[in-house]
Coordinates of C-alpha atoms in Angstrom, one line a residue:
M8 CA -12.3 -44.5 27.1
E9 CA -8.7 -43.9 28.2
G10 CA -7.1 -40.5 28.4
G11 CA -7.0 -38.6 25.2
G12 CA -10.3 -40.2 24.1
R13 CA -8.6 -43.4 22.8
P14 CA -10.5 -46.6 23.3
S15 CA -9.2 -48.9 26.1
A16 CA -7.4 -52.1 25.3
A17 CA -10.4 -54.3 26.1
Q18 CA -12.6 -52.2 23.8
A19 CA -10.1 -52.4 21.0
V20 CA -9.8 -56.1 21.4
L21 CA -13.6 -56.5 21.4
L22 CA -14.0 -54.4 18.2
A23 CA -11.2 -56.3 16.5
A24 CA -12.6 -59.7 17.5
S25 CA -16.1 -58.8 16.4
T26 CA -14.8 -57.5 13.1
A27 CA -12.7 -60.6 12.5
I28 CA -15.6 -63.0 13.3
T29 CA -18.0 -61.0 11.0
A30 CA -15.4 -61.1 8.2
L31 CA -15.0 -64.8 8.6
L32 CA -18.7 -65.5 8.7
Y33 CA -19.2 -63.3 5.6
S34 CA -16.5 -65.2 3.8
I35 CA -18.2 -68.5 4.6
Y36 CA -21.5 -67.1 3.5
R37 CA -20.1 -65.9 0.2
Q38 CA -18.6 -69.3 -0.4
K39 CA -21.9 -71.1 0.4
A40 CA -23.9 -68.7 -1.8
R41 CA -21.5 -69.2 -4.7
V42 CA -21.9 -73.0 -4.3
A43 CA -25.7 -72.7 -4.2
R44 CA -25.7 -70.4 -7.3
G45 CA -23.5 -72.8 -9.1
L46 CA -25.7 -75.8 -8.1
E47 CA -28.8 -73.9 -9.2
G48 CA -27.2 -73.1 -12.6
A49 CA -26.0 -76.6 -13.2
R50 CA -27.2 -78.1 -16.5
K51 CA -29.7 -80.9 -16.0
V52 CA -29.2 -83.8 -18.4
R53 CA -31.2 -86.9 -18.8
L54 CA -29.7 -90.4 -18.7
D55 CA -31.1 -91.5 -22.1
G56 CA -30.2 -92.1 -25.6
D57 CA -29.7 -88.4 -26.4
L58 CA -27.0 -88.0 -23.8
R59 CA -24.1 -89.0 -26.1
A60 CA -25.4 -86.5 -28.8
V61 CA -25.6 -83.7 -26.2
L62 CA -21.9 -84.3 -25.2
L63 CA -20.8 -84.5 -28.9
E64 CA -22.3 -81.0 -29.4
A65 CA -20.8 -79.6 -26.2
P66 CA -17.5 -77.7 -26.5
G67 CA -14.7 -80.2 -25.8
R68 CA -17.3 -83.0 -25.4
C69 CA -17.7 -81.8 -21.9
V70 CA -20.5 -80.2 -19.7
P71 CA -18.5 -78.4 -17.0
Y72 CA -21.2 -78.7 -14.3
A73 CA -24.1 -81.1 -14.9
V74 CA -26.8 -82.8 -12.9
I75 CA -27.7 -86.4 -13.7
E76 CA -29.8 -89.0 -11.9
G77 CA -29.5 -92.7 -12.1
V78 CA -29.3 -96.1 -10.3
V79 CA -26.0 -97.6 -9.1
R80 CA -24.8 -100.7 -11.0
S81 CA -21.4 -102.4 -10.6
V82 CA -19.1 -102.7 -13.6
K83 CA -17.6 -106.0 -12.8
D84 CA -17.3 -107.4 -9.2
T85 CA -19.4 -106.2 -6.3
L86 CA -18.5 -105.9 -2.6
S87 CA -20.2 -108.3 -0.2
S88 CA -21.2 -107.3 3.3
Q89 CA -19.2 -109.1 6.0
F90 CA -22.2 -109.3 8.3
V91 CA -25.4 -109.3 6.1
E92 CA -26.1 -112.0 3.6
N93 CA -27.0 -111.1 0.0
C94 CA -26.0 -107.5 0.6
K95 CA -24.0 -106.2 -2.4
G96 CA -22.5 -102.8 -2.9
V97 CA -19.9 -100.7 -4.7
V98 CA -18.6 -98.7 -1.7
Q99 CA -17.9 -100.4 1.7
R100 CA -16.8 -98.7 4.9
L101 CA -15.9 -100.6 8.1
T102 CA -15.4 -98.5 11.2
L103 CA -14.4 -99.3 14.8
Q104 CA -15.2 -96.5 17.2
E105 CA -14.2 -96.3 20.8
H106 CA -16.7 -94.9 23.3
K107 CA -15.6 -93.7 26.8
M108 CA -16.3 -91.2 29.5
V109 CA -13.6 -88.6 30.3
W110 CA -13.6 -86.6 33.6
N111 CA -13.5 -82.8 33.0
R112 CA -11.6 -81.2 35.8
T113 CA -13.0 -77.8 35.0
T114 CA -16.7 -78.6 35.1
H115 CA -16.3 -81.7 37.3
L116 CA -18.5 -83.8 35.0
W117 CA -18.1 -87.0 33.0
N118 CA -18.3 -86.2 29.3
D119 CA -18.8 -88.6 26.4
Y120 CA -15.8 -89.1 24.1
E121 CA -15.7 -90.9 20.8
K122 CA -12.6 -91.9 18.8
I123 CA -12.3 -93.8 15.6
I124 CA -9.6 -96.4 16.2
H125 CA -9.8 -98.1 12.8
Q126 CA -11.6 -97.3 9.5
R127 CA -11.3 -99.0 6.1
T128 CA -13.0 -98.0 2.9
S129 CA -13.2 -100.2 -0.2
T130 CA -14.6 -99.3 -3.6
T131 CA -15.2 -101.0 -6.9
P132 CA -15.9 -99.3 -10.3
F133 CA -19.6 -98.6 -10.9
D134 CA -22.0 -96.8 -13.3
L135 CA -25.1 -94.8 -13.1
V136 CA -27.8 -96.4 -15.3
P137 CA -31.4 -95.4 -16.0
A138 CA -34.0 -96.6 -13.5
E139 CA -35.8 -98.5 -16.2
D140 CA -32.5 -99.7 -17.8
S141 CA -33.9 -99.6 -21.3
A142 CA -31.8 -97.1 -23.2
G143 CA -28.5 -98.9 -22.6
V144 CA -26.7 -95.6 -21.7
T145 CA -24.3 -95.7 -18.7
V146 CA -22.3 -93.1 -16.9
R147 CA -19.0 -94.2 -15.2
V148 CA -18.6 -92.5 -11.8
M149 CA -15.0 -91.4 -11.1
K150 CA -13.5 -90.8 -7.7
P151 CA -16.7 -91.4 -5.6
L152 CA -14.8 -90.9 -2.3
D153 CA -14.1 -87.3 -3.3
A154 CA -17.8 -86.5 -3.5
A155 CA -19.7 -84.6 -0.9
E156 CA -23.1 -85.8 0.4
L157 CA -22.1 -89.4 -0.4
G158 CA -24.9 -91.1 1.6
L159 CA -23.7 -94.6 2.7
E160 CA -26.4 -96.8 4.2
T161 CA -25.6 -98.4 7.6
V162 CA -26.2 -102.1 7.0
Y163 CA -24.7 -103.4 10.3
E164 CA -24.1 -101.8 13.7
K165 CA -23.2 -103.5 16.9
F166 CA -21.9 -102.2 20.3
H167 CA -19.5 -104.3 22.3
P168 CA -19.5 -103.1 25.9
S169 CA -16.4 -103.2 28.0
V170 CA -16.0 -105.9 30.6
Q171 CA -14.5 -104.3 33.7
S172 CA -13.4 -105.8 37.0
F173 CA -13.6 -103.9 40.3
T174 CA -9.9 -103.1 40.1
D175 CA -10.4 -101.7 36.6
V176 CA -13.2 -99.5 37.8
I177 CA -11.0 -98.0 40.6
G178 CA -8.2 -97.5 38.2
H179 CA -10.5 -95.7 35.7
Y180 CA -11.8 -93.3 38.3
I181 CA -8.2 -92.5 39.3
S182 CA -7.1 -92.0 35.7
G183 CA -10.2 -90.0 34.8
E184 CA -11.2 -92.3 31.8
R185 CA -14.0 -94.9 31.9
P186 CA -14.2 -97.1 28.7
K187 CA -17.8 -97.8 27.6
G188 CA -17.1 -100.1 24.7
I189 CA -16.4 -100.5 21.0
Q190 CA -18.9 -99.8 18.3
E191 CA -18.6 -101.8 15.0
T192 CA -20.3 -100.3 12.0
E193 CA -20.5 -101.3 8.3
Q194 CA -21.8 -98.8 5.7
M195 CA -22.4 -99.5 2.1
L196 CA -23.5 -97.9 -1.1
K197 CA -25.6 -100.7 -2.3
V198 CA -26.3 -101.8 -5.8
G199 CA -29.6 -100.4 -7.0
T200 CA -29.4 -97.2 -5.0
A201 CA -30.8 -94.1 -6.7
L202 CA -28.1 -91.4 -6.8
T203 CA -28.0 -87.8 -7.9
G204 CA -24.6 -86.9 -9.4
V205 CA -23.4 -83.3 -9.8
G206 CA -20.1 -82.8 -11.5
E207 CA -18.2 -82.6 -14.8
L208 CA -19.8 -84.8 -17.5
V209 CA -17.3 -85.7 -20.2
L210 CA -17.3 -88.1 -23.2
D211 CA -13.9 -89.9 -23.2
N212 CA -13.7 -92.0 -26.3
A213 CA -16.8 -94.3 -25.9
T214 CA -17.2 -93.9 -22.2
I215 CA -19.3 -91.2 -20.5
K216 CA -17.7 -90.1 -17.2
L217 CA -18.9 -88.2 -14.2
Q218 CA -15.9 -86.7 -12.4
P219 CA -15.0 -83.8 -10.0
P220 CA -15.4 -80.4 -11.7
K221 CA -12.3 -78.4 -12.5
Q222 CA -13.7 -75.0 -11.7
G223 CA -13.6 -75.6 -7.9
M224 CA -17.3 -76.3 -7.6
P225 CA -18.2 -79.2 -5.2
Y226 CA -18.7 -82.7 -6.5
Y227 CA -21.9 -84.4 -5.3
L228 CA -23.1 -88.0 -5.1
S229 CA -26.3 -87.8 -3.1
S230 CA -29.1 -90.1 -2.4
L231 CA -31.4 -87.0 -2.3
D232 CA -33.1 -85.8 -5.4
F233 CA -31.8 -82.6 -7.0
E234 CA -34.5 -80.4 -5.6
S235 CA -33.9 -81.6 -2.0
L236 CA -30.1 -81.2 -2.5
L237 CA -30.6 -77.6 -3.7
Q238 CA -32.9 -76.8 -0.8
K239 CA -30.4 -78.2 1.7
Q240 CA -27.7 -75.9 0.3
E241 CA -30.0 -72.9 0.3
S242 CA -30.9 -73.6 3.9
S243 CA -27.1 -73.6 4.7
V244 CA -26.8 -70.2 2.9
R245 CA -29.6 -68.7 4.9
F246 CA -28.1 -70.0 8.2
W247 CA -24.7 -68.4 7.5
K248 CA -26.3 -65.2 6.2
I249 CA -28.3 -64.8 9.5
L250 CA -25.1 -65.4 11.5
T251 CA -23.2 -62.8 9.4
V252 CA -26.0 -60.2 9.9
V253 CA -26.2 -60.8 13.7
F254 CA -22.4 -60.4 14.2
G255 CA -22.4 -57.5 11.7
F256 CA -25.0 -55.7 13.8
A257 CA -22.9 -56.5 16.9
T258 CA -19.8 -55.0 15.3
C259 CA -21.7 -51.9 14.2
A260 CA -23.0 -51.5 17.8
V261 CA -19.5 -51.7 19.3
L262 CA -18.2 -49.2 16.7
F263 CA -21.1 -46.9 17.3
F264 CA -20.5 -47.0 21.1
L265 CA -16.8 -46.2 20.6
L266 CA -17.5 -43.4 18.1
R267 CA -20.2 -41.9 20.5
K268 CA -17.7 -41.9 23.3
Q269 CA -15.1 -40.3 21.1
Y270 CA -17.6 -37.6 20.0
R271 CA -18.6 -36.8 23.6
H272 CA -15.0 -36.5 24.6
H273 CA -14.4 -34.2 21.7
R274 CA -17.4 -32.0 22.6
E275 CA -16.2 -31.8 26.2
R276 CA -12.8 -30.7 25.2
Q277 CA -14.2 -28.2 22.8
H278 CA -16.5 -26.8 25.5
L279 CA -13.5 -26.6 27.9
R280 CA -11.5 -24.7 25.3
Q281 CA -14.4 -22.3 24.7
M282 CA -14.7 -21.6 28.4
Q283 CA -11.0 -21.0 28.7
E284 CA -11.2 -18.6 25.7
E285 CA -14.1 -16.7 27.3
F286 CA -12.2 -16.5 30.6
R287 CA -9.2 -15.1 28.8
Q288 CA -11.3 -12.5 27.0
A289 CA -12.9 -11.5 30.3
Q290 CA -9.5 -11.1 31.8
E291 CA -8.4 -8.9 28.9
R292 CA -11.4 -6.7 29.3
L293 CA -10.8 -6.4 33.0
T294 CA -7.1 -5.4 32.5
G295 CA -8.0 -2.7 30.0
T296 CA -7.6 0.2 32.6
E297 CA -4.6 2.4 32.8
G298 CA -1.6 0.8 34.4
G299 CA -3.0 -2.7 33.7
E300 CA -4.8 -2.9 37.1
V301 CA -7.6 -5.3 37.5
L302 CA -11.0 -3.8 37.9
K303 CA -11.9 -4.2 41.5
N304 CA -15.6 -3.9 41.3
A305 CA -16.0 -6.8 38.7
C306 CA -18.5 -9.6 39.5
V307 CA -16.6 -12.6 40.9
V308 CA -18.9 -15.0 39.0
C309 CA -18.9 -13.7 35.4
L310 CA -15.9 -11.3 35.6
S311 CA -17.6 -9.1 33.1
S312 CA -20.3 -7.1 34.8
T313 CA -19.9 -4.8 37.8
K314 CA -20.8 -5.7 41.4
S315 CA -24.4 -4.5 42.1
C316 CA -25.6 -6.5 45.0
V317 CA -25.0 -6.5 48.8
F318 CA -25.6 -9.9 50.4
L319 CA -27.0 -9.9 53.9
E320 CA -26.3 -11.0 56.5
C321 CA -22.7 -11.6 55.5
G322 CA -22.4 -8.1 53.9
H323 CA -20.2 -9.2 50.9
V324 CA -20.4 -7.2 47.7
C325 CA -19.3 -9.7 45.1
S326 CA -21.9 -10.3 42.4
C327 CA -24.0 -8.6 39.7
H328 CA -27.7 -8.9 39.8
E329 CA -27.8 -11.4 36.8
C330 CA -25.4 -13.8 38.5
Y331 CA -27.3 -13.5 41.7
Q332 CA -30.5 -14.6 39.9
A333 CA -28.5 -17.6 38.5
L334 CA -27.3 -18.9 41.8
P335 CA -28.9 -22.2 42.7
M336 CA -31.4 -22.6 45.6
P337 CA -30.8 -22.2 48.5
K338 CA -28.8 -19.2 47.5
K339 CA -25.4 -18.8 49.2
C340 CA -22.7 -16.2 49.1
P341 CA -20.0 -17.1 46.5
I342 CA -17.3 -15.8 48.9
C343 CA -18.2 -17.2 52.4
R344 CA -20.9 -19.8 51.4
Q345 CA -23.3 -18.2 54.1
G346 CA -27.0 -18.3 53.3
I347 CA -28.4 -15.1 51.7
T348 CA -31.4 -13.8 53.6
R349 CA -31.7 -10.4 51.9
V350 CA -30.2 -8.6 48.9
V351 CA -29.6 -4.8 48.8
P352 CA -28.9 -3.1 45.5
L353 CA -25.6 -1.2 45.3
Y354 CA -25.5 2.1 43.6
N355 CA -22.2 3.5 42.4
S356 CA -21.9 7.3 42.2

């Protein structure tokens, strides 16, 4: 604590940083909890012949947040894999990723570094259909790339290592970068994949559409079933809750430490004022004789009682008997600091 009982700059910064981190974590926790509650409260609908009737009865022919499960089927054309034969899909993502080692001048270590140098994603319209494909009901999936948890399957992956000459190796050590190679990856959402869609379900003329919800809730297209997806979100909520509680306790501990320091400083100042007031009152009592002269036989320790002890061998008369008893061991004269071997009572006549 600085003078005046105020916290130091480091303590103030620590408290502010801890409070800010706790507030940020709590904000993330509340957002995750809201998403989990919304997902838990989503209406589960079946992809069967009654789906159109359900939407006709819903206000505005729309279910704001619905859960539906089905199998991917392309509407017209499908996307073919560039590397795997007879692999058809509706979403295709090609990625080129650079891998290299970068020298860290602080830790003096080589660290792995990855960078996407090219990525292309292609889509084609597709529907969700029942697994048995018997009812003839389809749901058109809108804006699939906006969906979270979109599980694309990796159908091809190959790493092309860098070919380096001796001169290149020396140059890389000098520059602090060592290329490892290029990784080529192809991911697809294949036809026939079982998907769980969570979003706004709307009947648009004769077409049933699954699209991003308008209330700000997340849009999901996941290869997990609904229960697994819900458990994953609840696990995320618990994780952020634990972090919030831990940093909240840390913030409370810092605040308690500062308040305790402040309280102790206040008590010390209050005790000092009390002692000053007692000293002033003692002086007022001692100056109560005629002419305002100070009482000469007052105890030099308490300034309230009269001197009643003679200290030997120094011979000083400076203390009352109560203050002599309160002197710490070994007892020394308050005037000359010489050891007291014997005390003789003083009688005033």
